[in-house]
N, CA, C and O atoms as a MOPAC input file, in Angstrom:
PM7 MOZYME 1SCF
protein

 N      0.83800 1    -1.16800 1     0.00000 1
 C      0.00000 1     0.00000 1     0.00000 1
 C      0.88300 1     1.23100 1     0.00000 1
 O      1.91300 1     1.03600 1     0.64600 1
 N      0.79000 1     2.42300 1    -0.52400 1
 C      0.96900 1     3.51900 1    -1.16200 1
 C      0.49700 1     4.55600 1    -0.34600 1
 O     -0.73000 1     4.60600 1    -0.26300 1
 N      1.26800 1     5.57800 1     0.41200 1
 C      0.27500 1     6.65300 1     0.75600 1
 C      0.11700 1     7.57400 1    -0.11900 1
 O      1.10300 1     8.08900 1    -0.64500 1
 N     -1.34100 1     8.00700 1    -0.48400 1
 C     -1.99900 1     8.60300 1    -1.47700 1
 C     -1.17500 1     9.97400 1    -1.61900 1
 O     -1.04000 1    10.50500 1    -0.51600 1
 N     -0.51000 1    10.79100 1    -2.80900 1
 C     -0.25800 1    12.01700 1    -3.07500 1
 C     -0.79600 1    12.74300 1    -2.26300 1
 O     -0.05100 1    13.37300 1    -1.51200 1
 N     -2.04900 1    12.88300 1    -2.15100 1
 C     -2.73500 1    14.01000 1    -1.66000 1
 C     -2.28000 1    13.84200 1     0.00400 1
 O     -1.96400 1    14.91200 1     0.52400 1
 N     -2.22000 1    12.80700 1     0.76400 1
 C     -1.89800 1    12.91600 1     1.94500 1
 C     -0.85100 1    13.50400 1     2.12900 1
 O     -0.93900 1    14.45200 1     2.91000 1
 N      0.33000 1    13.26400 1     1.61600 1
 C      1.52700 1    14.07600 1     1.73200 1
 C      1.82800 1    15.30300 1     1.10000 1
 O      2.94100 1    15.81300 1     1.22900 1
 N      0.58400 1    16.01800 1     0.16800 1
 C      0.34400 1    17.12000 1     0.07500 1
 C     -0.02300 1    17.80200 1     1.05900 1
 O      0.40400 1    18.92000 1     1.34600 1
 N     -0.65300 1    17.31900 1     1.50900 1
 C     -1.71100 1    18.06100 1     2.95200 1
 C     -0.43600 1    18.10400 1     4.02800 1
 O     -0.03500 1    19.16300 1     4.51200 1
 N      0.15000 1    16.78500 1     4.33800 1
 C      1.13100 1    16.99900 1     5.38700 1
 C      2.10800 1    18.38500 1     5.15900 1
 O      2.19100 1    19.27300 1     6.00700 1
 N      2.76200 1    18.39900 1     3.97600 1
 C      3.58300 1    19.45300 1     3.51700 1
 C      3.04700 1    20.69100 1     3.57100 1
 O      3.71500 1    21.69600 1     3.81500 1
 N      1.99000 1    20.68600 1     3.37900 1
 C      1.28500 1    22.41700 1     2.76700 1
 C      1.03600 1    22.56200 1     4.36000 1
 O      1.60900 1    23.51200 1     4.89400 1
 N      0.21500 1    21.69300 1     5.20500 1
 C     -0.04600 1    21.90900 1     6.72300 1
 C      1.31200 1    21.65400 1     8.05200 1
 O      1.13800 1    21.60000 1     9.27000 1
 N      2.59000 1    21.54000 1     7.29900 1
 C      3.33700 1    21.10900 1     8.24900 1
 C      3.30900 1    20.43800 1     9.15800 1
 O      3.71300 1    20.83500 1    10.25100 1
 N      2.88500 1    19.38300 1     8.98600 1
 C      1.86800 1    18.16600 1     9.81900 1
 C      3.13000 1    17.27900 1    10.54600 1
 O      3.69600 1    16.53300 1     9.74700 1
 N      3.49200 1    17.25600 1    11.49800 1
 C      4.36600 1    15.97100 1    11.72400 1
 C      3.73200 1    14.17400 1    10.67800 1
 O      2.60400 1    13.82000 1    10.33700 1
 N      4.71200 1    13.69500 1    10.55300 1
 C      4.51800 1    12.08200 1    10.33700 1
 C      2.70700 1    11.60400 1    10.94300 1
 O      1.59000 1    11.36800 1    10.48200 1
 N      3.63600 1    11.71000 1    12.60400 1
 C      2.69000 1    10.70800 1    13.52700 1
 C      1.26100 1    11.59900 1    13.83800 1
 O      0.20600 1    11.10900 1    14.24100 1
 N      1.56400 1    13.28700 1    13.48900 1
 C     -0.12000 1    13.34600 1    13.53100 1
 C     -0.83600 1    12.84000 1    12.21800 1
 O     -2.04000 1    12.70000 1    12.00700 1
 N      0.10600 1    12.63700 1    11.50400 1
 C     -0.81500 1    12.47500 1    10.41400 1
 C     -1.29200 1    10.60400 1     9.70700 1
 O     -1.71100 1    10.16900 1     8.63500 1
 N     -0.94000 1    10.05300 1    10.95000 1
 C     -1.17200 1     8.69400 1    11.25400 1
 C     -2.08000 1     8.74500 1    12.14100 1
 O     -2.87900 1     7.81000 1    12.18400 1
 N     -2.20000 1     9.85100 1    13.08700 1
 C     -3.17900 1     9.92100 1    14.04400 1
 C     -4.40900 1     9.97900 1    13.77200 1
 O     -5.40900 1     9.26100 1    13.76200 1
 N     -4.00000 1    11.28900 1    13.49500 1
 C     -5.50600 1    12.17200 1    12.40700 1
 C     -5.99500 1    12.02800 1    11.40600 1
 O     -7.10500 1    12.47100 1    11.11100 1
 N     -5.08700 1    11.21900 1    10.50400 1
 C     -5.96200 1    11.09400 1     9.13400 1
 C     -5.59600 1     9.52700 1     8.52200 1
 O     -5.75600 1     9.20600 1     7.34400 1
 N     -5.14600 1     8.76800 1     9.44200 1
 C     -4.75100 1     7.54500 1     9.01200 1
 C     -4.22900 1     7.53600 1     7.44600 1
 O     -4.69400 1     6.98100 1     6.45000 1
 N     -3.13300 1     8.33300 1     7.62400 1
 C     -2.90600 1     8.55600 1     6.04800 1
 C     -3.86900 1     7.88700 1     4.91600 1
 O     -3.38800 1     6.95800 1     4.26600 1
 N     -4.76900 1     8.17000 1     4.73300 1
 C     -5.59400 1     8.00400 1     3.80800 1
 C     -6.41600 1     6.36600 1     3.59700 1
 O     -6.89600 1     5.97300 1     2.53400 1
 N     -6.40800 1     5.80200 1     4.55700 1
 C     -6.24800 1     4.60500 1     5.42300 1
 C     -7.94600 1     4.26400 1     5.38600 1
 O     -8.35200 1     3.82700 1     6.46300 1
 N     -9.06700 1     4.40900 1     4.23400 1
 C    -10.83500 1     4.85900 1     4.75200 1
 C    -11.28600 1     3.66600 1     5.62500 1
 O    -12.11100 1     3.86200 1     6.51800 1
 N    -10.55500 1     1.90700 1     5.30500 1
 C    -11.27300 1     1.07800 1     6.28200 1
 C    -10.72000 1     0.06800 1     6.05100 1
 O    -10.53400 1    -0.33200 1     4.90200 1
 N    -10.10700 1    -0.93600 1     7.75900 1
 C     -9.52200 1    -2.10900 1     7.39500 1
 C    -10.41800 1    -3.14600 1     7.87400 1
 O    -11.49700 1    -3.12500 1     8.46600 1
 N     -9.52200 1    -4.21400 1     7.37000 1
 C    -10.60300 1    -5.35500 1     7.55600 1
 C     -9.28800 1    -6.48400 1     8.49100 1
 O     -8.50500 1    -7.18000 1     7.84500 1
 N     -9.28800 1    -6.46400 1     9.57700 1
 C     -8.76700 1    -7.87800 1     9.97200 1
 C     -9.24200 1    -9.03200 1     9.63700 1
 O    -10.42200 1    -9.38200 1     9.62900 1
 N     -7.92200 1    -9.87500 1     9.24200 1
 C     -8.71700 1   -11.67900 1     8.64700 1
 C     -7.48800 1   -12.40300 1     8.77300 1
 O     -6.44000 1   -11.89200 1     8.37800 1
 N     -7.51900 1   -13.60500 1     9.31400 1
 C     -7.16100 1   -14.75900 1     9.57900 1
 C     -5.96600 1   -14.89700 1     8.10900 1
 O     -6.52000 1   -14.61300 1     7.04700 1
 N     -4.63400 1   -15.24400 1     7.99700 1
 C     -3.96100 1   -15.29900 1     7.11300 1
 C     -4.70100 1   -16.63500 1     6.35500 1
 O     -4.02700 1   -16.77200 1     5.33400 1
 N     -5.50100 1   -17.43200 1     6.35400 1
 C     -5.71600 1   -18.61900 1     5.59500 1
 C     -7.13700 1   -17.63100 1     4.67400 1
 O     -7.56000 1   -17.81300 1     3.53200 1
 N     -7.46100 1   -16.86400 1     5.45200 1
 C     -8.65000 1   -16.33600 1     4.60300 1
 C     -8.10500 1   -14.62200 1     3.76500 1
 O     -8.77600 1   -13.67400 1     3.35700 1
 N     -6.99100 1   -14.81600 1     3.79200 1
 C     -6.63700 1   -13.26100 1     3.00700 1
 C     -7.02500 1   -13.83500 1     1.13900 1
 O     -7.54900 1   -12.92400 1     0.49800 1
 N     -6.90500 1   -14.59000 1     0.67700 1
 C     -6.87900 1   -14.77100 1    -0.68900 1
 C     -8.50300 1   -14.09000 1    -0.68300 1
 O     -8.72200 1   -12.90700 1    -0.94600 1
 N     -9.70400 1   -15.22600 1    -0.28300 1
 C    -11.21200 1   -14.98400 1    -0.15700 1
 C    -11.43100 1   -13.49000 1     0.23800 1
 O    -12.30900 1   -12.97200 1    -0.45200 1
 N    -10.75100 1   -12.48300 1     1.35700 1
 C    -11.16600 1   -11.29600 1     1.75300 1
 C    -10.62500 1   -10.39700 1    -0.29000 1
 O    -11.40200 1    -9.79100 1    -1.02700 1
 N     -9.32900 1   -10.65600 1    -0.51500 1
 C     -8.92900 1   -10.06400 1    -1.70000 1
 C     -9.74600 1   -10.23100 1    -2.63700 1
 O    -10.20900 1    -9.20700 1    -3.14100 1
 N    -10.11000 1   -11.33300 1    -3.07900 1
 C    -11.31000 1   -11.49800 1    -4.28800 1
 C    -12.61400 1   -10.29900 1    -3.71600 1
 O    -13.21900 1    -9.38900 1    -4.28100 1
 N    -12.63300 1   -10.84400 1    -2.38600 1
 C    -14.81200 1   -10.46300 1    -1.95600 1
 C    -14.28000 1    -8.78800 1    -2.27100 1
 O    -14.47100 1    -8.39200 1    -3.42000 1
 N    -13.86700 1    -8.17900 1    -1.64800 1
 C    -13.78700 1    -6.81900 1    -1.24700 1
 C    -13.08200 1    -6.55100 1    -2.46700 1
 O    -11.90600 1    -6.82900 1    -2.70300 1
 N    -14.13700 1    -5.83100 1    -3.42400 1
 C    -12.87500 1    -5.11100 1    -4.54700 1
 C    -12.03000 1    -3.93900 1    -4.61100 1
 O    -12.57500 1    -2.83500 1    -4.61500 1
 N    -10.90800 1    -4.02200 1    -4.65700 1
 C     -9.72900 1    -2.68200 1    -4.64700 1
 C     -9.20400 1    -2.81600 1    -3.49700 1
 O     -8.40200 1    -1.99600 1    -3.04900 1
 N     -9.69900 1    -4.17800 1    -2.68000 1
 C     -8.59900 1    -4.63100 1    -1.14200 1
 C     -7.08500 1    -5.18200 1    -1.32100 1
 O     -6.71400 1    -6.22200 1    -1.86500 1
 N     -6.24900 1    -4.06100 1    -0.63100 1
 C     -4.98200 1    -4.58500 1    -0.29100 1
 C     -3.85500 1    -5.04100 1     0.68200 1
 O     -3.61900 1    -4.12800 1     1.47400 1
 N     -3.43900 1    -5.62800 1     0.79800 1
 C     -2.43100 1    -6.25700 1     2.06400 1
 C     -1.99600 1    -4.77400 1     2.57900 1
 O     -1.65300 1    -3.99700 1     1.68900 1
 N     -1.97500 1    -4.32100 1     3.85400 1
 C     -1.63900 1    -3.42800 1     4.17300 1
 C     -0.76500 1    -3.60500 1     5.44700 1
 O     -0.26800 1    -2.60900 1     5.97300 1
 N     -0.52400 1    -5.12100 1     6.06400 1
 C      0.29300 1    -5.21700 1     6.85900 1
 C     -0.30800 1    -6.42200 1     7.36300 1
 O     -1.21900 1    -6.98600 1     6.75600 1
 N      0.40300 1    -7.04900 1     8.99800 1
 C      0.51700 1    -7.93200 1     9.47300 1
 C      0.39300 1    -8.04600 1    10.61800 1
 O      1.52700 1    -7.85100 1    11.05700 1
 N     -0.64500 1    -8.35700 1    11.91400 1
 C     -0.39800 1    -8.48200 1    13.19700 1
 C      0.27200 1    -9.61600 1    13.52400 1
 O      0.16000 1   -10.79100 1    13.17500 1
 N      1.25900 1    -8.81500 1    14.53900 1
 C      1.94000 1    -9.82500 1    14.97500 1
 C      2.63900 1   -10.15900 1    16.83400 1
 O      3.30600 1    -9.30500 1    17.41600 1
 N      2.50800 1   -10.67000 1    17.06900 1
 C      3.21900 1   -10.82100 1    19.01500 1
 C      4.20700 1    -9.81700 1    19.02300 1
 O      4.97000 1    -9.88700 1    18.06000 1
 N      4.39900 1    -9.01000 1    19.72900 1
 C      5.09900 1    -7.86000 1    20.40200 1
 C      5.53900 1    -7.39200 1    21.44600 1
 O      5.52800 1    -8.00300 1    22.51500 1
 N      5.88500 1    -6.50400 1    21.31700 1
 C      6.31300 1    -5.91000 1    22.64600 1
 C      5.31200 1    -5.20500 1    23.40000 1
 O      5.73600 1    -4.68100 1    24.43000 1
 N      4.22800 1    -5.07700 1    23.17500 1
 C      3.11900 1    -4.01300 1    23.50700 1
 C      3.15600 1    -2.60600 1    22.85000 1
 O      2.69800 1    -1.66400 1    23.49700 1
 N      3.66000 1    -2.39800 1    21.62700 1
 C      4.17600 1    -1.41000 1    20.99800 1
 C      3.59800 1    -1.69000 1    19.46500 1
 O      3.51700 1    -2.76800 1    18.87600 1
 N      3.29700 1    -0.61900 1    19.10200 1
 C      2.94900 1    -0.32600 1    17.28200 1
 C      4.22500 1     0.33000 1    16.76500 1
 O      4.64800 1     1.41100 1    17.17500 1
 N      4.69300 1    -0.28300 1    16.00000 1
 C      5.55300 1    -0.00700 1    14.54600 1
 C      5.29800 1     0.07100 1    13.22200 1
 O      5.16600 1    -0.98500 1    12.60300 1
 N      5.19400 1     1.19000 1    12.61500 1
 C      5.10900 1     1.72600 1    11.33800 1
 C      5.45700 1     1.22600 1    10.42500 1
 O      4.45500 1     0.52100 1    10.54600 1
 N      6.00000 1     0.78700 1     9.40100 1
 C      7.44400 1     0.81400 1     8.72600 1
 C      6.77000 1     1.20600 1     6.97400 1
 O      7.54700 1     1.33400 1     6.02800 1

């Protein structure tokens, strides 16, 4: 996944830090869907224009970006 032009227009023109703009506007982020890795193929077909956007995983009690 791609953050949309326009988000990092807005960040730039508004001098937005990074992390407010993960906060506040989920960089352009409109709706996720958690699903079971055996059911990602079935969520990709059902939902059209759905993309892998990352991975939960065991942690430290901490969110990482990358």
């Amino acid at each position: 996944w791609q953050v949309p032009a326009i988000m990092r227009e807005l960040q730039k023109l508004g001098n937005i830090p990074e992390a407010d703009m993960w906060d506040s506007f989920n960089m352009g982020i409109g709706m996720i869907a958690v699903v079971r890795p055996a059911a990602v193929k079935t969520a990709l077909k059902t939902l059209k224009g759905s993309v892998v956007i990352g991975e939960v995983v065991k942690g430290k009690n901490e969110v990482t970006l990358r």
